[in-house]
Amino acid sequence: MSEVISAVPSVNTRVFFSKTDRAKYISHLDLNRAMQGAIKRAKLPVWYTEGYNPHMYVQFMLPLSLGQEGVREVLDFRLLEDVPFEEVTERLNNALPLDIRAVETAAPVLKNTDITTAEYEITADIDKEDFLKFTESEKIIVEKKTKKGTSEINLKPLISELSVCERITLRLPAGNDFNINPMLLLDAYRAALGKELSRVRIVRTKILCADGSEFR
Amino acid sequence: MTENLYKNTEMMNKLDEFLLDIQKPARYIGGEVGSVIKDKSKVDVRFAFCFPDTYEIGMSHLGMKILYGLKNAVPNYWCERVFMPLPDMEEQMRRRGIPLYALESLDPIREFDFIGFTIQYELCYTTILEMLDLAGLPVLAEERTELTPLVVAGGPCVCNAEPLCDFIDLFIIGEGEEVNLELMRLMEQCKKESAPKREFLERAAQIEGIYIPSLYDVEYNADGTVKSITARKPAPQTVTKRIVHDIDKMYAPDNFVVPFCDIVHNRAVVEVLRGCIRGCRFCQAGYIYRPFREKGKTAILDQTRCLCENTGYDEVSLSSLSTSDYKDIEGLLKTLTDYTSKNGINLSLPSLRVDRFSEEVFKEITDVRKSGLTFAPEAGSQRLRNVINKNVTEKNVLDSVKIAFEGGYSAIKLYFMLGLPTETEEDIEGIYDLAKAVVEQFYANPNRKKGKAPSVSVSLSTFIPKPFTPFEFEPQASEEEIRSKQKHIMEYANDKKITISRSKYDVSLLEAVLARADRRVGKAVYLAWKKGCKLDGWEEYFDMNKWREAFGECGLDMSFYANRRREYDETAPWSHINMLVSREFLINENKKAHEGETTPNCREQCSNCGIIKNVGGDICRAIR
Ligand code: SF4
């Protein structure tokens, strides 16, 4: 594993982008293709892998599930020439579909392993008081798919910063090694409620580090 | 600004309710790069461009991209895309009362001025009805009394539009580049004048290339053949197809809608020529797209560069009926590869002919690398290839195959037709013999990889006679005949390295019926659709029993349309349509076919097909 990574020059550009509205129906694979297309149309001088079949090297931090929106998602690549970050943002926006927008470009500060948590905003046709009560139950046991099949986990201690006002906001563990999809919580609530939830909208609003600061 | 225009919260909320339960939702929400968004308040004419098949197929179609770009280039016209939803999506839409909508604005298409279908194959006819119905419109033209939405259709199949006359208000015959805009201008005007539908149609009938079926009366003979077709004023007695005279100055798209999800052909496509010089007698495209016109090298290069830059595609394919017939193909490839190789773009050439398959050209094809090599000799013997005027010899095939094997290939696919006019058992055996000769060619290569065996697959389709070809008079072979031909080749087969695949007869029969149908068949199309037929081109949805019932219920005999020889003096259901190739020429070609006589390709010698007489001397560039 480490040899493979050392063959890749380090990334020097981090684009924060949003993926909302119609774009929430684009799978991660299709997002990858759409981003690479945009980078090509924007004519950004990005690094390609070497070898027989070179391809553009881009890295996404946390894939979003199909149907979920994100307002500050993360994409990394390496620029081979200096392009002012503001210009990168602008050129990308001219080349991206309307519902995928580059928000900001910066030099990467942290590593993907620094990500521990993500914050979500959830709206749905649900009784918020009832939902709050549900999250206060002692245990919220859900089935989570892992590489080795499914395992039961208790979501209760994993939820943090829950607030239920106009919208529901909460934080859940995030990262490449351990990630909790907010749908797990909603599915558990739906099961407890015994009926379908409608108008569910999930937006990932922040990607966070252990100290609670935003991933940079 | 545009971002707000583009939001259709009402429809989006409805879709959000269920779209995640649908297979590949990305194909139902638009929003792709390159899709055109306009301010509705500044748009005078809205056109819903419908492709009566799935997103993946429709989005791969060049003609749609051309007309989409062309119409949207006019500031106050807005053209949007519409495809046929698959059953999981359609079921939800119907259940929730969501009418068929266009992908750009997400607005229901019944609010548009035009609903336009491009008709590429006969087996999409019921899908057209399904789309109209899903849009919330009556499928019968006479029940749509308002001026808008006006339902129009174009594409190769409308050269015999008769089975669709009950459903479509207006047909566009021939090339759409100019006439589409003329129609939209007429609509703009008629809307301003609040003209009724009738008036619009009568005015449109006077535009060259426009066929208004409701202005023609058809009478039949006692034996069921057409007696006469009479135009009512002000419609012309004969509708002549439109062509674009200057192909270099013709609109070519500088951008494509780049889909999010994978489609059949996800790449840039540049048209290099129109028409075909070959004159294969079974091939409708070879006649209805005449005259032959080539784009200049500079135009092709400019269009390639522009498209690749705007779309970001790293693959471009050259499109035409027969790209290797481009006069200076080597020069063209050189010009293009200078650009593509510098920019990391792959060039692919899908429609190559065997007899111009030089090593030089071979090196340039990347397409082939992926999919394996295919050749279409179409018939098994030289005699029968002469009958169909497919001027390819066994030597051509074997020479090309030799280059391929030397280039490291081991899989070859060969396409043939069964049921061609005059076909005998020897011709059928010839198919297998040719496949065996290909296998031998593999072993003749001294540098072949030891221990590796070639794989040759033979694909047998059923010949379908089409209007405006020299074979429009021919009967299609019956099911029993095709079965016995298939049986014969299976009995003759003795080599495991050759695999044979056969097409389903039912599908080819229906295609043959619809291709040469008259107006009465519209009733059967309607009934088949009522019984649930749609997406007939998809094996999983095709149901021949429903079609048989439909024909039975309206007292029509499929074999009357498919399996009957038509006399030269019979009035064809499409005899009021002039595709510029003369009937005398087609009859003469048919006679020559039966005598096994070939016709030289148009570059060798002009055979006076009627184009020059109809259009004038300098339009056909095959002879220059
Ligand atoms: S006019 Fe002559 S050269 Fe042109 S397509 Fe017809 S036969 Fe061929």
Tab-separated table of C-alpha atoms in Angstrom, chain B residues 71-494:
chain	number	residue	atom	x	y	z
B	71	LYS	CA	-32.761	25.229	-32.551
B	72	ASN	CA	-31.223	26.461	-29.337
B	73	ALA	CA	-28.886	28.693	-31.323
B	74	VAL	CA	-31.948	30.873	-31.984
B	75	PRO	CA	-32.330	33.070	-28.863
B	76	ASN	CA	-36.123	32.997	-28.657
B	77	TYR	CA	-36.543	29.270	-29.387
B	78	TRP	CA	-35.951	26.633	-26.754
B	79	CYS	CA	-35.513	22.961	-27.551
B	80	GLU	CA	-35.451	20.408	-24.749
B	81	ARG	CA	-34.871	16.661	-24.603
B	82	VAL	CA	-37.359	13.922	-23.751
B	83	PHE	CA	-36.808	10.160	-23.617
B	84	MET	CA	-38.955	7.159	-22.869
B	85	PRO	CA	-38.834	6.236	-19.181
B	86	LEU	CA	-38.312	2.578	-18.389
B	87	PRO	CA	-41.240	0.736	-16.768
B	88	ASP	CA	-40.163	1.308	-13.150
B	89	MET	CA	-40.131	5.065	-13.737
B	90	GLU	CA	-43.209	5.135	-15.910
B	91	GLU	CA	-45.229	3.236	-13.345
B	92	GLN	CA	-44.365	5.732	-10.613
B	93	MET	CA	-45.105	8.674	-12.892
B	94	ARG	CA	-48.506	7.297	-13.775
B	95	ARG	CA	-49.312	6.454	-10.192
B	96	ARG	CA	-48.420	9.920	-9.010
B	97	GLY	CA	-49.965	11.753	-11.938
B	98	ILE	CA	-46.639	13.101	-13.166
B	99	PRO	CA	-46.905	13.755	-16.903
B	100	LEU	CA	-43.997	13.244	-19.281
B	101	TYR	CA	-41.662	16.197	-18.788
B	102	ALA	CA	-38.623	17.624	-20.570
B	103	LEU	CA	-35.226	17.255	-18.967
B	104	GLU	CA	-34.097	20.891	-19.119
B	105	SER	CA	-37.012	22.748	-17.531
B	106	LEU	CA	-38.731	19.702	-16.016
B	107	ASP	CA	-41.931	21.202	-17.448
B	108	PRO	CA	-44.654	18.879	-18.782
B	109	ILE	CA	-44.281	18.589	-22.554
B	110	ARG	CA	-47.981	19.085	-23.154
B	111	GLU	CA	-47.327	22.781	-22.436
B	112	PHE	CA	-44.888	22.996	-25.356
B	113	ASP	CA	-45.573	24.295	-28.866
B	114	PHE	CA	-44.006	21.344	-30.651
B	115	ILE	CA	-43.619	17.759	-29.634
B	116	GLY	CA	-41.206	16.316	-32.159
B	117	PHE	CA	-40.212	12.681	-32.536
B	118	THR	CA	-37.215	11.398	-34.397
B	119	ILE	CA	-38.069	7.995	-35.816
B	120	GLN	CA	-35.010	5.882	-36.391
B	121	TYR	CA	-36.559	2.409	-36.488
B	122	GLU	CA	-40.007	0.937	-37.024
B	123	LEU	CA	-40.099	-0.853	-33.707
B	124	CYS	CA	-40.510	2.396	-31.782
B	125	TYR	CA	-43.987	3.216	-33.127
B	126	THR	CA	-45.887	2.075	-30.047
B	127	THR	CA	-43.389	3.900	-27.834
B	128	ILE	CA	-44.414	7.127	-29.569
B	129	LEU	CA	-48.024	6.485	-28.581
B	130	GLU	CA	-47.000	5.623	-25.056
B	131	MET	CA	-45.051	8.874	-24.746
B	132	LEU	CA	-47.959	10.968	-26.040
B	133	ASP	CA	-50.271	9.252	-23.609
B	134	LEU	CA	-47.863	9.681	-20.724
B	135	ALA	CA	-47.704	13.356	-21.639
B	136	GLY	CA	-51.447	13.488	-21.038
B	137	LEU	CA	-52.359	14.021	-24.687
B	138	PRO	CA	-54.765	12.153	-26.953
B	139	VAL	CA	-52.723	9.874	-29.198
B	140	LEU	CA	-55.021	10.482	-32.166
B	141	ALA	CA	-54.160	13.626	-34.131
B	142	GLU	CA	-57.801	14.445	-34.843
B	143	GLU	CA	-58.558	14.603	-31.117
B	144	ARG	CA	-55.920	17.262	-30.587
B	145	THR	CA	-57.792	20.278	-31.840
B	146	GLU	CA	-55.648	23.128	-30.491
B	147	LEU	CA	-52.723	24.550	-32.424
B	148	THR	CA	-50.306	23.536	-29.682
B	149	PRO	CA	-48.811	21.173	-28.860
B	150	LEU	CA	-48.354	20.188	-32.461
B	151	VAL	CA	-46.999	16.664	-32.856
B	152	VAL	CA	-44.390	16.348	-35.600
B	153	ALA	CA	-41.973	13.617	-36.665
B	154	GLY	CA	-38.926	13.154	-38.831
B	155	GLY	CA	-36.130	10.644	-39.361
B	156	PRO	CA	-35.530	7.859	-41.882
B	157	CYS	CA	-38.724	5.907	-41.152
B	158	VAL	CA	-40.996	8.751	-42.204
B	159	CYS	CA	-40.133	8.117	-45.851
B	160	ASN	CA	-43.091	5.796	-45.375
B	161	ALA	CA	-45.013	7.552	-42.635
B	162	GLU	CA	-48.355	5.935	-43.484
B	163	PRO	CA	-48.794	3.707	-40.392
B	164	LEU	CA	-48.271	6.819	-38.231
B	165	CYS	CA	-50.670	9.146	-40.034
B	166	ASP	CA	-53.400	8.732	-37.402
B	167	PHE	CA	-51.153	10.020	-34.645
B	168	ILE	CA	-48.790	12.622	-36.073
B	169	ASP	CA	-49.915	16.042	-37.335
B	170	LEU	CA	-46.988	16.745	-39.599
B	171	PHE	CA	-43.974	14.920	-40.994
B	172	ILE	CA	-40.629	16.344	-41.950
B	173	ILE	CA	-39.268	14.472	-44.948
B	174	GLY	CA	-35.511	14.554	-45.437
B	175	GLU	CA	-32.827	16.581	-43.740
B	176	GLY	CA	-34.071	18.736	-40.889
B	177	GLU	CA	-31.481	21.482	-40.598
B	178	GLU	CA	-33.321	24.169	-42.523
B	179	VAL	CA	-36.913	23.059	-42.415
B	180	ASN	CA	-37.082	22.746	-38.623
B	181	LEU	CA	-36.337	26.430	-38.264
B	182	GLU	CA	-38.846	27.315	-40.993
B	183	LEU	CA	-41.504	25.432	-39.055
B	184	MET	CA	-40.622	27.171	-35.818
B	185	ARG	CA	-40.830	30.542	-37.539
B	186	LEU	CA	-44.241	29.633	-38.875
B	187	MET	CA	-45.325	28.653	-35.373
B	188	GLU	CA	-44.053	31.923	-33.955
B	189	GLN	CA	-46.141	33.762	-36.491
B	190	CYS	CA	-49.267	31.641	-36.154
B	191	LYS	CA	-49.205	32.004	-32.387
B	192	LYS	CA	-49.052	35.783	-32.744
B	193	GLU	CA	-51.994	35.684	-35.138
B	194	SER	CA	-53.849	33.152	-32.952
B	195	ALA	CA	-54.240	31.043	-36.078
B	196	PRO	CA	-56.071	27.732	-35.676
B	197	LYS	CA	-54.331	24.389	-36.138
B	198	ARG	CA	-55.924	23.865	-39.556
B	199	GLU	CA	-54.453	27.086	-40.870
B	200	PHE	CA	-51.017	26.271	-39.538
B	201	LEU	CA	-51.098	22.895	-41.279
B	202	GLU	CA	-52.231	24.368	-44.576
B	203	ARG	CA	-49.480	26.930	-44.500
B	204	ALA	CA	-46.904	24.332	-43.474
B	205	ALA	CA	-47.984	22.107	-46.365
B	206	GLN	CA	-46.501	24.661	-48.715
B	207	ILE	CA	-43.021	24.341	-47.227
B	208	GLU	CA	-40.846	21.941	-49.210
B	209	GLY	CA	-40.325	18.695	-47.320
B	210	ILE	CA	-43.437	19.008	-45.152
B	211	TYR	CA	-46.028	16.260	-45.342
B	212	ILE	CA	-49.417	16.855	-43.718
B	213	PRO	CA	-51.104	13.441	-43.798
B	214	SER	CA	-54.582	14.807	-43.054
B	215	LEU	CA	-54.502	16.614	-46.399
B	216	TYR	CA	-54.284	13.399	-48.426
B	217	ASP	CA	-57.019	10.888	-49.276
B	218	VAL	CA	-56.145	7.279	-49.902
B	219	GLU	CA	-58.310	4.848	-51.853
B	220	TYR	CA	-57.815	1.103	-52.072
B	221	ASN	CA	-58.394	-1.570	-54.713
B	222	ALA	CA	-60.492	-4.640	-54.024
B	223	ASP	CA	-57.332	-6.717	-53.588
B	224	GLY	CA	-56.171	-4.438	-50.777
B	225	THR	CA	-53.480	-2.585	-52.686
B	226	VAL	CA	-53.496	1.200	-52.877
B	227	LYS	CA	-55.563	2.604	-55.727
B	228	SER	CA	-54.795	6.267	-55.402
B	229	ILE	CA	-53.457	8.932	-53.111
B	230	THR	CA	-54.910	12.373	-53.714
B	231	ALA	CA	-53.758	15.635	-52.230
B	232	ARG	CA	-56.276	18.202	-51.100
B	233	LYS	CA	-55.461	21.846	-51.757
B	234	PRO	CA	-53.159	23.503	-50.847
B	235	ALA	CA	-51.022	20.419	-50.283
B	236	PRO	CA	-48.753	19.343	-53.153
B	237	GLN	CA	-49.510	16.058	-54.914
B	238	THR	CA	-45.934	14.956	-54.231
B	239	VAL	CA	-43.866	15.861	-51.184
B	240	THR	CA	-40.201	16.160	-52.037
B	241	LYS	CA	-37.590	15.517	-49.399
B	242	ARG	CA	-35.448	18.376	-48.175
B	243	ILE	CA	-31.698	18.329	-48.470
B	244	VAL	CA	-29.015	20.715	-47.350
B	245	HIS	CA	-27.131	22.011	-50.364
B	246	ASP	CA	-23.919	23.264	-48.802
B	247	ILE	CA	-22.752	20.750	-46.269
B	248	ASP	CA	-19.687	22.800	-45.292
B	249	LYS	CA	-21.787	25.786	-44.346
B	250	MET	CA	-24.416	23.619	-42.688
B	251	TYR	CA	-24.875	23.911	-38.950
B	252	ALA	CA	-22.741	21.482	-36.975
B	253	PRO	CA	-22.954	21.293	-33.193
B	254	ASP	CA	-20.083	22.897	-31.286
B	255	ASN	CA	-21.150	21.291	-28.038
B	256	PHE	CA	-22.951	18.203	-26.767
B	257	VAL	CA	-24.919	17.535	-23.649
B	258	VAL	CA	-22.454	15.444	-21.650
B	259	PRO	CA	-24.399	12.855	-19.676
B	260	PHE	CA	-23.604	12.006	-16.068
B	261	CYS	CA	-24.262	8.317	-16.484
B	262	ASP	CA	-22.874	5.987	-19.087
B	263	ILE	CA	-24.708	5.828	-22.405
B	264	VAL	CA	-24.258	3.639	-25.471
B	265	HIS	CA	-21.751	5.952	-27.166
B	266	ASN	CA	-20.341	8.447	-24.717
B	267	ARG	CA	-17.992	10.429	-26.935
B	268	ALA	CA	-17.716	13.270	-29.370
B	269	VAL	CA	-19.059	12.508	-32.841
B	270	VAL	CA	-18.296	14.401	-36.020
B	271	GLU	CA	-20.173	13.843	-39.231
B	272	VAL	CA	-17.800	13.558	-42.193
B	273	LEU	CA	-20.118	12.874	-45.102
B	274	ARG	CA	-23.739	12.322	-46.022
B	275	GLY	CA	-25.116	9.800	-48.438
B	276	CYS	CA	-23.360	6.706	-49.682
B	277	ILE	CA	-21.724	5.872	-53.009
B	278	ARG	CA	-22.221	2.131	-52.716
B	279	GLY	CA	-25.771	1.321	-53.631
B	280	CYS	CA	-26.131	-1.953	-51.738
B	281	ARG	CA	-29.592	-2.924	-52.898
B	282	PHE	CA	-30.992	-3.935	-49.490
B	283	CYS	CA	-29.839	-0.804	-47.683
B	284	GLN	CA	-32.409	1.933	-47.252
B	285	ALA	CA	-29.930	4.424	-45.852
B	286	GLY	CA	-27.867	4.053	-49.026
B	287	TYR	CA	-30.738	5.521	-51.082
B	288	ILE	CA	-32.694	7.850	-48.841
B	289	TYR	CA	-29.650	9.836	-47.735
B	290	ARG	CA	-28.450	10.583	-51.263
B	291	PRO	CA	-26.891	12.757	-52.679
B	292	PHE	CA	-23.382	12.026	-51.574
B	293	ARG	CA	-21.735	15.045	-49.972
B	294	GLU	CA	-18.410	15.249	-48.171
B	295	LYS	CA	-17.388	17.842	-45.644
B	296	GLY	CA	-14.040	19.494	-46.208
B	297	LYS	CA	-11.065	18.455	-44.091
B	298	THR	CA	-10.786	21.874	-42.473
B	299	ALA	CA	-14.432	21.859	-41.464
B	300	ILE	CA	-14.078	18.376	-39.989
B	301	LEU	CA	-10.940	19.327	-38.075
B	302	ASP	CA	-12.503	22.539	-36.762
B	303	GLN	CA	-15.614	20.711	-35.634
B	304	THR	CA	-13.559	17.978	-33.969
B	305	ARG	CA	-11.418	20.454	-32.090
B	306	CYS	CA	-14.349	22.547	-31.026
B	307	LEU	CA	-16.376	19.587	-29.783
B	308	CYS	CA	-13.521	17.980	-27.881
B	309	GLU	CA	-12.677	21.249	-26.154
B	310	ASN	CA	-16.233	22.081	-25.225
B	311	THR	CA	-17.210	18.633	-24.029
B	312	GLY	CA	-13.910	17.461	-22.549
B	313	TYR	CA	-14.342	14.097	-24.261
B	314	ASP	CA	-11.154	12.194	-24.909
B	315	GLU	CA	-12.697	10.104	-27.635
B	316	VAL	CA	-14.048	11.269	-30.958
B	317	SER	CA	-15.674	9.132	-33.578
B	318	LEU	CA	-16.224	9.938	-37.226
B	319	SER	CA	-19.753	9.345	-38.336
B	320	SER	CA	-21.192	8.509	-41.749
B	321	LEU	CA	-22.631	5.557	-43.583
B	322	SER	CA	-19.192	4.584	-44.828
B	323	THR	CA	-16.315	6.675	-43.565
B	324	SER	CA	-13.670	4.922	-45.609
B	325	ASP	CA	-15.368	6.235	-48.762
B	326	TYR	CA	-14.222	9.721	-47.832
B	327	LYS	CA	-12.197	10.573	-50.898
B	328	ASP	CA	-8.988	11.500	-49.136
B	329	ILE	CA	-9.436	9.299	-46.088
B	330	GLU	CA	-5.713	8.930	-45.450
B	331	GLY	CA	-5.269	12.701	-45.639
B	332	LEU	CA	-8.229	13.243	-43.347
B	333	LEU	CA	-6.916	10.775	-40.799
B	334	LYS	CA	-3.511	12.407	-40.922
B	335	THR	CA	-5.005	15.851	-40.323
B	336	LEU	CA	-7.096	14.567	-37.459
B	337	THR	CA	-4.482	12.413	-35.766
B	338	ASP	CA	-2.100	15.377	-35.755
B	339	TYR	CA	-4.600	17.042	-33.467
B	340	THR	CA	-5.927	14.073	-31.511
B	341	SER	CA	-2.613	12.447	-30.628
B	342	LYS	CA	-1.213	15.756	-29.362
B	343	ASN	CA	-4.221	16.127	-27.110
B	344	GLY	CA	-4.550	12.604	-25.796
B	345	ILE	CA	-7.764	11.979	-27.715
B	346	ASN	CA	-8.690	8.627	-29.218
B	347	LEU	CA	-10.055	8.581	-32.732
B	348	SER	CA	-12.488	5.868	-33.695
B	349	LEU	CA	-13.936	4.940	-37.063
B	350	PRO	CA	-16.974	2.762	-36.657
B	351	SER	CA	-18.139	2.293	-40.242
B	352	LEU	CA	-15.236	0.980	-42.218
B	353	ARG	CA	-15.570	-1.073	-45.344
B	354	VAL	CA	-13.722	-4.295	-45.739
B	355	ASP	CA	-12.291	-3.538	-49.140
B	356	ARG	CA	-10.564	-0.379	-47.982
B	357	PHE	CA	-9.185	-1.933	-44.881
B	358	SER	CA	-5.550	-1.110	-45.398
B	359	GLU	CA	-2.889	-1.537	-42.773
B	360	GLU	CA	-2.581	2.217	-42.703
B	361	VAL	CA	-6.191	2.736	-41.754
B	362	PHE	CA	-6.153	-0.206	-39.390
B	363	LYS	CA	-3.561	1.450	-37.200
B	364	GLU	CA	-5.808	4.423	-36.670
B	365	ILE	CA	-8.801	2.567	-35.352
B	366	THR	CA	-9.007	2.427	-31.649
B	367	ASP	CA	-12.630	1.432	-31.600
B	368	VAL	CA	-11.863	-1.963	-32.956
B	369	ARG	CA	-9.255	-2.655	-30.299
B	370	LYS	CA	-11.941	-2.812	-27.698
B	371	SER	CA	-14.822	-4.537	-29.354
B	372	GLY	CA	-13.162	-7.004	-31.688
B	373	LEU	CA	-13.461	-6.929	-35.450
B	374	THR	CA	-16.676	-7.122	-37.384
B	375	PHE	CA	-17.217	-7.588	-41.107
B	376	ALA	CA	-20.463	-7.621	-43.007
B	377	PRO	CA	-20.205	-9.582	-46.264
B	378	GLU	CA	-24.026	-9.961	-45.947
B	379	ALA	CA	-24.208	-12.905	-48.364
B	380	GLY	CA	-22.270	-16.153	-48.601
B	381	SER	CA	-21.478	-16.378	-52.297
B	382	GLN	CA	-20.126	-14.002	-54.892
B	383	ARG	CA	-23.219	-14.627	-56.980
B	384	LEU	CA	-25.537	-13.470	-54.224
B	385	ARG	CA	-23.280	-10.596	-53.278
B	386	ASN	CA	-23.639	-9.454	-56.888
B	387	VAL	CA	-27.405	-9.712	-56.589
B	388	ILE	CA	-27.425	-7.416	-53.567
B	389	ASN	CA	-24.673	-5.262	-55.079
B	390	LYS	CA	-22.465	-5.677	-52.047
B	391	ASN	CA	-19.219	-5.232	-53.868
B	392	VAL	CA	-17.023	-7.145	-51.506
B	393	THR	CA	-15.157	-10.239	-52.565
B	394	GLU	CA	-14.039	-13.194	-50.520
B	395	LYS	CA	-10.489	-12.036	-51.153
B	396	ASN	CA	-11.288	-8.612	-49.644
B	397	VAL	CA	-12.581	-10.264	-46.503
B	398	LEU	CA	-9.687	-12.676	-46.187
B	399	ASP	CA	-7.086	-9.979	-46.848
B	400	SER	CA	-8.529	-7.800	-44.122
B	401	VAL	CA	-8.847	-10.686	-41.738
B	402	LYS	CA	-5.215	-11.539	-42.432
B	403	ILE	CA	-4.126	-8.058	-41.373
B	404	ALA	CA	-6.257	-8.402	-38.285
B	405	PHE	CA	-4.840	-11.789	-37.305
B	406	GLU	CA	-1.312	-10.521	-37.894
B	407	GLY	CA	-2.196	-7.592	-35.670
B	408	GLY	CA	-2.835	-10.019	-32.837
B	409	TYR	CA	-6.601	-10.469	-33.080
B	410	SER	CA	-8.228	-13.828	-32.771
B	411	ALA	CA	-11.934	-12.959	-32.612
B	412	ILE	CA	-13.836	-12.022	-35.764
B	413	LYS	CA	-17.529	-11.394	-36.159
B	414	LEU	CA	-19.230	-11.874	-39.536
B	415	TYR	CA	-22.673	-10.524	-40.382
B	416	PHE	CA	-24.947	-12.155	-42.963
B	417	MET	CA	-28.572	-11.981	-44.009
B	418	LEU	CA	-30.835	-14.914	-44.711
B	419	GLY	CA	-33.765	-14.732	-47.068
B	420	LEU	CA	-32.191	-12.484	-49.675
B	421	PRO	CA	-33.803	-12.483	-53.118
B	422	THR	CA	-32.733	-15.483	-55.282
B	423	GLU	CA	-30.962	-17.186	-52.346
B	424	THR	CA	-30.195	-20.900	-52.801
B	425	GLU	CA	-28.758	-23.646	-50.611
B	426	GLU	CA	-25.309	-23.084	-52.100
B	427	ASP	CA	-25.434	-19.437	-51.000
B	428	ILE	CA	-26.246	-20.535	-47.482
B	429	GLU	CA	-23.434	-23.054	-47.456
B	430	GLY	CA	-21.216	-20.274	-48.773
B	431	ILE	CA	-21.757	-18.409	-45.509
B	432	TYR	CA	-20.276	-21.255	-43.577
B	433	ASP	CA	-17.502	-21.814	-46.096
B	434	LEU	CA	-16.469	-18.198	-45.780
B	435	ALA	CA	-16.374	-18.498	-41.995
B	436	LYS	CA	-14.184	-21.584	-42.382
B	437	ALA	CA	-11.866	-19.762	-44.743
B	438	VAL	CA	-11.483	-17.102	-42.045
B	439	VAL	CA	-10.511	-19.794	-39.535
B	440	GLU	CA	-7.958	-21.164	-42.001
B	441	GLN	CA	-6.545	-17.710	-42.488
B	442	PHE	CA	-5.750	-17.668	-38.781
B	443	TYR	CA	-3.718	-20.871	-39.025
B	444	ALA	CA	-1.969	-19.594	-42.130
B	445	ASN	CA	-0.326	-16.889	-40.057
B	446	PRO	CA	3.158	-18.223	-39.212
B	447	ASN	CA	3.507	-15.845	-36.275
B	448	ARG	CA	0.306	-16.826	-34.533
B	449	LYS	CA	0.465	-17.548	-30.838
B	450	LYS	CA	0.888	-21.261	-30.392
B	451	GLY	CA	-1.949	-22.967	-28.640
B	452	LYS	CA	-4.372	-20.147	-29.355
B	453	ALA	CA	-7.514	-20.823	-31.374
B	454	PRO	CA	-9.469	-18.279	-33.383
B	455	SER	CA	-13.071	-17.599	-32.618
B	456	VAL	CA	-15.329	-16.700	-35.502
B	457	SER	CA	-18.908	-15.806	-34.868
B	458	VAL	CA	-21.485	-15.713	-37.597
B	459	SER	CA	-24.542	-13.607	-37.060
B	460	LEU	CA	-27.558	-14.344	-39.241
B	461	SER	CA	-30.289	-11.767	-39.526
B	462	THR	CA	-33.375	-11.908	-41.686
B	463	PHE	CA	-33.542	-9.731	-44.773
B	464	ILE	CA	-36.153	-6.970	-44.502
B	465	PRO	CA	-37.296	-5.267	-47.725
B	466	LYS	CA	-37.534	-1.488	-47.276
B	467	PRO	CA	-39.205	1.305	-49.246
B	468	PHE	CA	-37.040	3.353	-51.594
B	469	THR	CA	-34.638	0.494	-52.229
B	470	PRO	CA	-34.456	-1.733	-55.314
B	471	PHE	CA	-35.797	-4.493	-53.074
B	472	GLU	CA	-38.990	-2.665	-52.079
B	473	PHE	CA	-40.807	-5.020	-54.484
B	474	GLU	CA	-39.447	-8.183	-52.888
B	475	PRO	CA	-41.315	-10.506	-50.535
B	476	GLN	CA	-39.751	-11.180	-47.161
B	477	ALA	CA	-39.024	-14.882	-46.727
B	478	SER	CA	-41.681	-16.652	-44.675
B	479	GLU	CA	-41.043	-18.053	-41.242
B	480	GLU	CA	-40.899	-21.634	-42.603
B	481	GLU	CA	-38.390	-20.628	-45.260
B	482	ILE	CA	-36.144	-18.879	-42.749
B	483	ARG	CA	-36.391	-21.831	-40.370
B	484	SER	CA	-35.364	-24.279	-43.049
B	485	LYS	CA	-32.490	-22.041	-44.111
B	486	GLN	CA	-31.318	-21.826	-40.523
B	487	LYS	CA	-31.666	-25.567	-40.151
B	488	HIS	CA	-29.650	-26.099	-43.297
B	489	ILE	CA	-26.695	-24.104	-42.076
B	490	MET	CA	-26.787	-25.774	-38.668
B	491	GLU	CA	-26.667	-29.191	-40.337
B	492	TYR	CA	-23.860	-28.057	-42.590
B	493	ALA	CA	-21.823	-26.737	-39.637
B	494	ASN	CA	-18.942	-28.853	-38.412
